[in-house]
């Protein structure tokens, strides 16, 4: 082979290799573009779920390196709007590709004009409720053999309730077994589900220690409700609306039954956060008082002025006295004695209105005391910065025992505010209790100092 032929042979081999290399590079580039596109899609999806962090937003209880708390989120603390609600498009041009802006607004509901009838409750359920409560009282290992009544919950409140149960289980306990939480609180907890058994089944699946009764359980000969009625009860409820008031009135009826049995109990709302165990330092001290029937939390004033009722409901300590029994009976009668001939029945009055009237008038000799707001804080605590919270805690020598999740309307807004503050303890996918996280977060609030209660 001469020199020219040899060079031509090498050139042909080189051309073929270059073509193979080019095809290989093109395939690699194509796969790379697809991979980048896939990552962008995931990132974009995350952005749709994760709201933009405001400059004023702080994650008070999370570590500084943790940018995004777990759980449901809302856009900005102080704005009662959330992704779970309706999206309203402000800009949309079908002919041009422009960014679409969204404003998240609450669902508007029509004012309720019809009278509020009580939910149908069978006498057999009330008998079972009283019998179950008496058994819990006998088995309770809480100070004073108290029952922890978590109230009445619908399906929309289930996640909040599961988060609360995880919360109280993670609270420290003396002489606890290894890897066991606060079993005493769970053993004394009583809940009522507003359906035929599905709510209680889910609760018992995770927390078998909790006692849960179903209001419309078929095999107990309880009153049944139709599909549409059950669907309406399952949905998230807005404050003051028909179903919301019906649920509160049902709770008032059950409170009166506990009063009839002369049982000591604590009414707790499952949308609150328990930073410390109130039974160890707070409730046990209150239990020593002999001139009190009810102990209630205070609503904080807004701009120095109290614009609502003085007392809130959560937590409410009820001692088994004649005055508390008569007061709860009066509360139930005023809310649930429905008369079709009276057009003003139950149209605007709320349980909190009646409760405050009973306390202020000292109905039947009723003596109400209040918790110090440094012990039981309301929703305004969530609006404080971490520095402000630490300053308040340093002044009184301790963190609050319980923080109520009020001032926000809507179950998803309440869930979101807990998540923003690092107080959401359920796993994102399975909705199971993340006990290690709950213990880690609550550990910072363990303090020994105590502030008492004041007579009104």
Short mmCIF file of C-alpha atoms in Angstrom, two decimals:
data_model
loop_
_atom_site.label_atom_id
_atom_site.label_comp_id
_atom_site.label_asym_id
_atom_site.label_seq_id
_atom_site.Cartn_x
_atom_site.Cartn_y
_atom_site.Cartn_z
CA UNK A 1 0.00 0.00 0.00
CA UNK A 2 1.47 3.34 -0.99
CA UNK A 3 1.45 6.46 1.19
CA UNK A 4 -1.60 8.06 -0.49
CA UNK A 5 -3.71 4.90 -0.10
CA UNK A 6 -2.68 4.57 3.54
CA UNK A 7 -3.66 8.17 4.35
CA UNK A 8 -7.00 7.71 2.58
CA UNK A 9 -7.65 4.57 4.65
CA UNK A 10 -6.96 6.43 7.91
CA UNK A 11 -9.20 9.31 6.82
CA UNK A 12 -12.11 6.94 6.15
CA UNK A 13 -11.72 5.31 9.59
CA UNK A 14 -11.51 8.72 11.26
CA UNK A 15 -14.65 9.96 9.48
CA UNK A 16 -16.63 6.91 10.62
CA UNK A 17 -15.42 7.34 14.24
CA UNK A 18 -16.23 11.05 14.19
CA UNK A 19 -19.76 10.25 12.99
CA UNK A 20 -20.17 7.69 15.80
CA UNK A 21 -18.84 10.19 18.34
CA UNK A 22 -21.19 12.90 17.09
CA UNK A 23 -24.19 10.58 17.35
CA UNK A 24 -23.13 9.51 20.83
CA UNK A 25 -22.73 13.14 21.96
CA UNK A 26 -26.12 14.03 20.50
CA UNK A 27 -27.77 11.20 22.43
CA UNK A 28 -26.05 12.27 25.67
CA UNK A 29 -27.14 15.89 25.12
CA UNK A 30 -30.71 14.81 24.44
CA UNK A 31 -30.86 12.74 27.63
CA UNK A 32 -29.34 15.61 29.59
CA UNK A 33 -32.00 18.02 28.32
CA UNK A 34 -34.74 15.56 29.29
CA UNK A 35 -33.21 15.17 32.77
CA UNK A 36 -33.01 18.95 33.29
CA UNK A 37 -36.59 19.33 32.09
CA UNK A 38 -37.71 16.67 34.57
CA UNK A 39 -35.95 18.47 37.43
CA UNK A 40 -37.58 21.75 36.44
CA UNK A 41 -40.99 20.10 36.47
CA UNK A 42 -40.39 18.80 39.99
CA UNK A 43 -39.08 22.19 41.12
CA UNK A 44 -42.07 23.94 39.58
CA UNK A 45 -44.43 21.54 41.35
CA UNK A 46 -42.68 22.25 44.63
CA UNK A 47 -43.09 25.95 44.04
CA UNK A 48 -46.80 25.50 43.50
CA UNK A 49 -47.06 23.72 46.86
CA UNK A 50 -44.59 25.88 48.75
CA UNK A 51 -45.62 29.53 49.08
CA UNK A 52 -43.10 32.34 48.79
CA UNK A 53 -41.55 33.08 52.14
CA UNK A 54 -42.34 36.55 53.37
CA UNK A 55 -39.59 38.69 54.90
CA UNK A 56 -41.67 38.85 58.08
CA UNK A 57 -42.17 35.08 58.30
CA UNK A 58 -40.21 33.23 60.94
CA UNK A 59 -40.08 29.55 61.75
CA UNK A 60 -39.91 30.03 65.47
CA UNK A 61 -39.27 26.52 66.71
CA UNK A 62 -37.27 25.08 63.82
CA UNK A 63 -33.52 25.12 63.48
CA UNK A 64 -32.14 28.10 61.51
CA UNK A 65 -30.92 25.81 58.72
CA UNK A 66 -34.38 24.39 58.13
CA UNK A 67 -35.96 26.60 55.49
CA UNK A 68 -39.25 24.81 54.97
CA UNK A 69 -41.32 23.35 57.82
CA UNK A 70 -43.28 20.13 57.39
CA UNK A 71 -47.02 19.96 57.00
CA UNK A 72 -49.63 22.20 55.40
CA UNK A 73 -48.45 25.75 54.74
CA UNK A 74 -49.99 29.14 54.29
CA UNK A 75 -48.61 32.20 52.55
CA UNK A 76 -48.04 34.65 55.39
CA UNK A 77 -48.79 34.76 59.08
CA UNK A 78 -51.49 37.34 59.63
CA UNK A 79 -53.27 36.74 56.30
CA UNK A 80 -56.17 34.29 56.69
CA UNK A 81 -55.77 32.84 53.21
CA UNK A 82 -54.36 29.52 52.11
CA UNK A 83 -53.61 27.32 49.13
CA UNK A 84 -56.28 24.79 50.03
CA UNK A 85 -58.95 27.40 49.33
CA UNK A 86 -60.11 28.96 46.06
CA UNK A 87 -57.61 30.36 43.54
CA UNK A 88 -58.75 33.49 41.79
CA UNK A 89 -56.96 34.42 38.58
CA UNK A 90 -56.08 38.08 38.38
CA UNK A 91 -54.37 37.99 35.00
CA UNK A 92 -54.92 35.56 32.17
CA UNK A 93 -54.39 36.02 28.47
CA UNK A 94 -55.16 32.98 26.36
CA UNK A 95 -53.44 34.41 23.29
CA UNK A 96 -50.18 35.35 24.98
CA UNK A 97 -47.87 33.30 27.15
CA UNK A 98 -47.59 35.43 30.26
CA UNK A 99 -47.18 34.61 33.93
CA UNK A 100 -50.51 34.10 35.65
CA UNK A 101 -50.83 35.64 39.11
CA UNK A 102 -53.09 34.13 41.72
CA UNK A 103 -54.72 35.57 44.78
CA UNK A 104 -55.75 33.00 47.34
CA UNK A 105 -59.07 33.83 48.93
CA UNK A 106 -61.46 32.18 51.34
CA UNK A 107 -64.61 30.52 50.13
CA UNK A 108 -67.57 32.81 50.57
CA UNK A 109 -70.68 31.23 51.93
CA UNK A 110 -74.19 32.54 51.99
CA UNK A 111 -75.52 33.74 55.31
CA UNK A 112 -77.60 31.13 57.06
CA UNK A 113 -81.18 32.26 57.41
CA UNK A 114 -82.75 29.09 58.74
CA UNK A 115 -82.93 28.21 62.39
CA UNK A 116 -80.30 25.98 63.93
CA UNK A 117 -81.75 22.66 65.02
CA UNK A 118 -79.70 20.35 67.25
CA UNK A 119 -78.17 17.27 65.67
CA UNK A 120 -80.22 14.12 66.26
CA UNK A 121 -78.76 12.25 69.23
CA UNK A 122 -80.21 8.98 70.43
CA UNK A 123 -80.68 8.40 74.15
CA UNK A 124 -78.78 5.13 73.87
CA UNK A 125 -75.69 7.05 72.79
CA UNK A 126 -76.00 9.47 75.73
CA UNK A 127 -76.22 6.52 78.14
CA UNK A 128 -73.15 4.94 76.56
CA UNK A 129 -71.31 8.27 76.70
CA UNK A 130 -71.98 8.69 80.43
CA UNK A 131 -71.06 5.08 81.20
CA UNK A 132 -67.81 5.36 79.24
CA UNK A 133 -66.90 8.63 80.95
CA UNK A 134 -67.43 7.09 84.41
CA UNK A 135 -65.13 4.18 83.52
CA UNK A 136 -62.45 6.59 82.28
CA UNK A 137 -62.73 8.56 85.51
CA UNK A 138 -62.22 5.39 87.56
CA UNK A 139 -59.17 4.35 85.50
CA UNK A 140 -57.64 7.82 85.15
CA UNK A 141 -54.16 8.26 86.62
CA UNK A 142 -54.18 12.01 86.08
CA UNK A 143 -54.22 14.27 89.17
CA UNK A 144 -57.74 14.29 90.61
CA UNK A 145 -58.78 11.43 88.29
CA UNK A 146 -59.62 13.96 85.60
CA UNK A 147 -60.95 13.02 82.17
CA UNK A 148 -59.51 14.79 79.14
CA UNK A 149 -62.53 15.46 76.92
CA UNK A 150 -61.35 16.39 73.43
CA UNK A 151 -64.84 17.34 72.26
CA UNK A 152 -66.74 16.54 69.09
CA UNK A 153 -64.89 16.35 65.78
CA UNK A 154 -65.81 15.92 62.14
CA UNK A 155 -63.70 14.43 59.35
CA UNK A 156 -62.18 17.81 58.43
CA UNK A 157 -60.78 18.10 61.98
CA UNK A 158 -59.26 14.62 61.98
CA UNK A 159 -55.72 15.66 60.99
CA UNK A 160 -55.63 18.43 63.59
CA UNK A 161 -56.79 15.94 66.19
CA UNK A 162 -54.17 13.38 65.15
CA UNK A 163 -51.50 16.08 65.42
CA UNK A 164 -52.75 17.00 68.90
CA UNK A 165 -52.69 13.36 70.04
CA UNK A 166 -49.11 13.06 68.79
CA UNK A 167 -48.35 16.32 70.61
CA UNK A 168 -49.65 15.21 74.03
CA UNK A 169 -48.12 11.73 73.67
CA UNK A 170 -44.70 13.34 73.16
CA UNK A 171 -44.89 15.37 76.39
CA UNK A 172 -42.39 14.25 79.05
CA UNK A 173 -43.59 11.86 81.76
CA UNK A 174 -41.91 10.65 84.94
CA UNK A 175 -40.92 6.98 85.27
CA UNK A 176 -41.79 6.33 81.64
CA UNK A 177 -40.88 3.10 79.95
CA UNK A 178 -38.30 3.17 77.20
CA UNK A 179 -39.69 4.39 73.87
CA UNK A 180 -43.10 5.03 75.45
CA UNK A 181 -44.78 8.43 75.45
CA UNK A 182 -47.24 10.03 77.83
CA UNK A 183 -49.63 7.12 78.00
CA UNK A 184 -51.53 8.60 80.97
CA UNK A 185 -52.90 11.45 78.86
CA UNK A 186 -54.03 9.13 76.08
CA UNK A 187 -55.68 6.69 78.50
CA UNK A 188 -57.81 9.52 79.93
CA UNK A 189 -58.77 11.05 76.56
CA UNK A 190 -62.37 10.87 75.34
CA UNK A 191 -63.41 11.92 71.82
CA UNK A 192 -66.70 11.84 69.91
CA UNK A 193 -66.70 11.37 66.12
CA UNK A 194 -69.46 12.89 64.00
CA UNK A 195 -70.08 9.90 61.74
CA UNK A 196 -70.92 6.19 61.78
CA UNK A 197 -67.49 5.05 62.94
CA UNK A 198 -64.87 5.94 60.32
CA UNK A 199 -63.35 8.80 62.31
CA UNK A 200 -62.95 6.71 65.46
CA UNK A 201 -61.57 3.79 63.44
CA UNK A 202 -58.76 5.96 62.09
CA UNK A 203 -57.97 7.34 65.52
CA UNK A 204 -57.98 3.92 67.17
CA UNK A 205 -55.77 2.49 64.44
CA UNK A 206 -52.94 4.81 65.49
CA UNK A 207 -53.92 5.47 69.10
CA UNK A 208 -55.68 2.38 70.57
CA UNK A 209 -55.33 3.90 74.05
CA UNK A 210 -57.75 6.73 73.19
CA UNK A 211 -61.47 6.26 73.83
CA UNK A 212 -63.55 7.38 70.86
CA UNK A 213 -67.33 7.09 70.45
CA UNK A 214 -69.21 7.50 67.17
CA UNK A 215 -72.33 9.64 67.35
CA UNK A 216 -74.14 7.87 64.49
CA UNK A 217 -72.78 4.34 64.82
CA UNK A 218 -75.40 1.98 63.37
CA UNK A 219 -74.86 -1.03 65.61
CA UNK A 220 -75.66 1.00 68.72
CA UNK A 221 -79.19 1.84 67.58
CA UNK A 222 -78.19 5.46 67.32
CA UNK A 223 -80.00 7.96 65.16
CA UNK A 224 -78.91 7.73 61.52
CA UNK A 225 -78.48 10.67 59.19
CA UNK A 226 -78.71 10.69 55.42
CA UNK A 227 -75.79 10.90 53.00
CA UNK A 228 -76.15 14.62 52.26
CA UNK A 229 -76.31 15.50 55.94
CA UNK A 230 -73.19 13.45 56.66
CA UNK A 231 -71.37 15.04 53.73
CA UNK A 232 -72.17 18.51 55.06
CA UNK A 233 -70.88 17.57 58.51
CA UNK A 234 -67.62 16.16 57.08
CA UNK A 235 -66.59 19.39 55.33
CA UNK A 236 -64.38 22.14 56.80
CA UNK A 237 -66.62 24.47 58.76
CA UNK A 238 -66.42 28.23 59.12
CA UNK A 239 -66.95 29.93 62.46
CA UNK A 240 -70.57 30.83 63.17
CA UNK A 241 -72.05 28.83 60.30
CA UNK A 242 -74.87 26.33 60.67
CA UNK A 243 -72.88 23.09 61.00
CA UNK A 244 -70.25 24.76 63.17
CA UNK A 245 -72.88 25.89 65.66
CA UNK A 246 -74.57 22.49 65.55
CA UNK A 247 -71.31 20.81 66.55
CA UNK A 248 -70.72 23.26 69.40
CA UNK A 249 -74.27 22.73 70.62
CA UNK A 250 -73.73 18.98 70.54
CA UNK A 251 -70.60 19.48 72.63
CA UNK A 252 -72.63 21.54 75.11
CA UNK A 253 -75.09 18.67 75.47
CA UNK A 254 -72.28 16.22 76.20
CA UNK A 255 -70.72 18.63 78.70
CA UNK A 256 -74.01 18.72 80.59
CA UNK A 257 -74.02 14.90 80.71
CA UNK A 258 -70.55 14.89 82.24
CA UNK A 259 -71.82 17.43 84.78
CA UNK A 260 -74.80 15.21 85.62
CA UNK A 261 -72.41 12.39 86.54
CA UNK A 262 -70.36 14.72 88.79
CA UNK A 263 -67.16 13.88 86.94
CA UNK A 264 -64.06 16.11 87.06
CA UNK A 265 -62.90 16.80 83.53
CA UNK A 266 -60.86 19.11 81.35
CA UNK A 267 -62.36 20.26 78.07
CA UNK A 268 -59.59 20.52 75.47
CA UNK A 269 -59.80 21.57 71.84
CA UNK A 270 -57.66 19.55 69.48
CA UNK A 271 -56.52 22.54 67.41
CA UNK A 272 -54.40 23.79 70.33
CA UNK A 273 -50.72 23.05 70.97
CA UNK A 274 -49.53 21.76 74.32
CA UNK A 275 -45.97 23.00 74.80
CA UNK A 276 -45.78 21.52 78.31
CA UNK A 277 -47.84 19.09 80.35
CA UNK A 278 -50.35 21.23 82.30
CA UNK A 279 -51.38 18.34 84.57
CA UNK A 280 -47.98 18.21 86.26
CA UNK A 281 -47.55 21.85 87.28
CA UNK A 282 -50.67 23.83 86.43
CA UNK A 283 -53.82 21.73 86.75
CA UNK A 284 -52.55 19.93 89.85
CA UNK A 285 -52.14 23.29 91.65
CA UNK A 286 -55.61 24.42 90.59
CA UNK A 287 -57.00 21.15 91.90
CA UNK A 288 -56.01 22.20 95.45
CA UNK A 289 -58.36 25.22 95.40
CA UNK A 290 -61.64 24.82 97.25
CA UNK A 291 -63.55 27.91 96.09
CA UNK A 292 -63.77 27.36 92.35
CA UNK A 293 -66.15 25.62 89.94
CA UNK A 294 -64.68 26.45 86.52
CA UNK A 295 -61.22 27.60 85.46
CA UNK A 296 -60.99 29.15 82.00
CA UNK A 297 -58.46 30.87 79.72
CA UNK A 298 -58.63 34.53 78.79
CA UNK A 299 -58.91 36.13 75.38
CA UNK A 300 -56.19 38.72 74.89
CA UNK A 301 -57.17 42.33 74.19
CA UNK A 302 -56.55 43.79 70.74
CA UNK A 303 -54.79 47.17 70.84
CA UNK A 304 -55.43 47.31 74.57
CA UNK A 305 -59.17 46.71 74.21
CA UNK A 306 -61.11 43.49 74.71
CA UNK A 307 -63.33 43.28 71.62
CA UNK A 308 -65.00 39.94 72.34
CA UNK A 309 -65.84 37.74 75.28
CA UNK A 310 -63.48 37.65 78.23
CA UNK A 311 -63.34 33.87 78.57
CA UNK A 312 -62.51 31.23 76.00
CA UNK A 313 -63.25 27.50 76.21
CA UNK A 314 -59.89 25.78 75.83
CA UNK A 315 -58.85 24.42 78.22
CA UNK A 316 -61.73 24.53 80.69
CA UNK A 317 -61.34 22.76 84.03
CA UNK A 318 -64.69 21.63 85.41
CA UNK A 319 -64.88 20.55 89.04
CA UNK A 320 -67.76 18.26 90.08
CA UNK A 321 -69.76 20.84 92.04
CA UNK A 322 -73.45 21.62 92.15
CA UNK A 323 -72.84 25.06 90.64
CA UNK A 324 -70.88 23.67 87.67
CA UNK A 325 -73.56 21.02 87.09
CA UNK A 326 -76.33 23.64 87.02
CA UNK A 327 -74.28 25.98 84.82
CA UNK A 328 -73.59 23.28 82.21
CA UNK A 329 -77.25 22.29 82.33
CA UNK A 330 -78.23 25.92 81.69
CA UNK A 331 -75.72 26.14 78.82
CA UNK A 332 -77.22 23.06 77.20
CA UNK A 333 -80.83 24.18 77.69
CA UNK A 334 -80.22 27.62 76.19
CA UNK A 335 -78.52 26.15 73.12
CA UNK A 336 -80.52 23.01 72.44
CA UNK A 337 -84.09 23.69 73.55
CA UNK A 338 -85.27 24.29 70.00
CA UNK A 339 -88.83 25.51 69.42
CA UNK A 340 -90.21 25.67 65.87
CA UNK A 341 -92.64 28.39 66.94
CA UNK A 342 -89.90 30.77 68.04
CA UNK A 343 -88.23 32.42 65.08
CA UNK A 344 -85.32 33.82 67.06
CA UNK A 345 -84.22 30.51 68.58
CA UNK A 346 -80.49 29.89 68.35
CA UNK A 347 -80.08 32.27 65.47
CA UNK A 348 -77.06 34.19 66.71
CA UNK A 349 -76.21 33.06 70.23
CA UNK A 350 -73.03 31.06 70.73
CA UNK A 351 -71.86 28.82 73.56
CA UNK A 352 -69.11 31.25 74.51
CA UNK A 353 -71.66 34.06 74.90
CA UNK A 354 -73.71 32.02 77.36
CA UNK A 355 -70.66 30.78 79.25
CA UNK A 356 -69.43 34.33 79.83
CA UNK A 357 -72.89 35.39 81.01
CA UNK A 358 -73.02 32.50 83.47
CA UNK A 359 -69.61 33.43 84.90
CA UNK A 360 -70.24 37.17 85.13
CA UNK A 361 -73.65 36.69 86.80
CA UNK A 362 -72.34 33.91 89.08
CA UNK A 363 -75.27 31.77 88.05
CA UNK A 364 -76.37 29.39 90.85
CA UNK A 365 -73.33 30.52 92.86
CA UNK A 366 -70.91 29.68 90.04
CA UNK A 367 -67.33 30.80 90.70
CA UNK A 368 -65.12 31.12 87.62
CA UNK A 369 -61.41 31.67 87.79
CA UNK A 370 -59.05 32.42 84.94
CA UNK A 371 -55.67 31.12 83.94
CA UNK A 372 -52.84 33.59 83.66
CA UNK A 373 -52.16 34.33 79.99
CA UNK A 374 -48.53 33.42 80.54
CA UNK A 375 -49.75 29.88 81.32
CA UNK A 376 -52.50 29.52 78.70
CA UNK A 377 -51.77 31.74 75.70
CA UNK A 378 -54.14 32.50 72.86
CA UNK A 379 -53.47 32.75 69.13
CA UNK A 380 -51.71 36.10 69.47
CA UNK A 381 -48.67 34.15 70.73
CA UNK A 382 -48.18 32.75 67.22
CA UNK A 383 -47.78 36.27 65.86
CA UNK A 384 -44.82 37.03 68.12
CA UNK A 385 -41.29 36.70 66.83
CA UNK A 386 -38.96 34.20 68.48
CA UNK A 387 -37.20 37.06 70.27
CA UNK A 388 -40.49 38.39 71.63
CA UNK A 389 -41.52 34.93 72.80
CA UNK A 390 -38.23 34.39 74.60
CA UNK A 391 -38.48 37.82 76.22
CA UNK A 392 -41.96 37.07 77.56
CA UNK A 393 -40.87 33.64 78.78
CA UNK A 394 -37.82 35.12 80.51
CA UNK A 395 -39.94 37.69 82.36
CA UNK A 396 -42.29 35.10 83.90
CA UNK A 397 -39.72 32.31 84.07
CA UNK A 398 -41.43 29.78 81.82
CA UNK A 399 -43.07 29.09 78.47
CA UNK A 400 -46.86 28.73 78.16
CA UNK A 401 -48.32 25.33 78.88
CA UNK A 402 -50.89 25.56 76.10
CA UNK A 403 -51.25 27.85 73.09
CA UNK A 404 -54.74 28.14 71.64
CA UNK A 405 -55.07 28.26 67.88
CA UNK A 406 -57.73 30.96 67.69
CA UNK A 407 -57.95 34.21 65.66
CA UNK A 408 -57.81 32.20 62.44
CA UNK A 409 -60.96 30.97 60.72
CA UNK A 410 -60.82 27.65 58.89
CA UNK A 411 -59.29 24.29 59.71
CA UNK A 412 -56.59 24.52 57.00
CA UNK A 413 -55.47 27.93 58.21
CA UNK A 414 -55.06 26.50 61.71
CA UNK A 415 -53.07 23.56 60.37
CA UNK A 416 -50.93 25.91 58.36
CA UNK A 417 -50.11 28.16 61.27
CA UNK A 418 -48.94 25.19 63.31
CA UNK A 419 -46.74 24.06 60.42
CA UNK A 420 -45.27 27.53 59.92
CA UNK A 421 -44.25 27.54 63.58
CA UNK A 422 -42.67 24.09 63.41
CA UNK A 423 -45.45 22.52 65.50
CA UNK A 424 -46.80 20.07 62.93
CA UNK A 425 -45.83 16.55 64.00
CA UNK A 426 -47.43 14.33 61.35
CA UNK A 427 -45.41 12.91 58.47
CA UNK A 428 -46.18 14.47 55.09
CA UNK A 429 -47.24 11.35 53.18
CA UNK A 430 -48.48 8.80 55.71
CA UNK A 431 -49.89 11.35 58.21
CA UNK A 432 -48.31 9.36 61.05
CA UNK A 433 -46.94 10.73 64.31
CA UNK A 434 -43.30 11.77 64.03
CA UNK A 435 -42.56 11.19 67.70
CA UNK A 436 -38.86 12.01 67.52
CA UNK A 437 -39.58 15.39 65.95
CA UNK A 438 -42.33 16.15 68.47
CA UNK A 439 -40.03 15.35 71.39
CA UNK A 440 -37.19 17.38 69.91
CA UNK A 441 -39.38 20.45 69.38
CA UNK A 442 -41.15 20.27 72.75
CA UNK A 443 -37.91 19.75 74.68
CA UNK A 444 -37.03 23.46 74.46
CA UNK A 445 -40.18 24.40 76.36
CA UNK A 446 -39.42 22.30 79.46
CA UNK A 447 -39.29 24.74 82.38
CA UNK A 448 -39.99 24.33 86.07
CA UNK A 449 -41.48 27.70 87.06
CA UNK A 450 -45.20 28.10 87.65
CA UNK A 451 -47.66 31.00 87.69
CA UNK A 452 -51.00 30.63 89.40
CA UNK A 453 -54.57 31.58 88.60
CA UNK A 454 -56.52 34.67 89.60
CA UNK A 455 -60.06 35.09 90.84
CA UNK A 456 -62.37 37.33 88.81
#
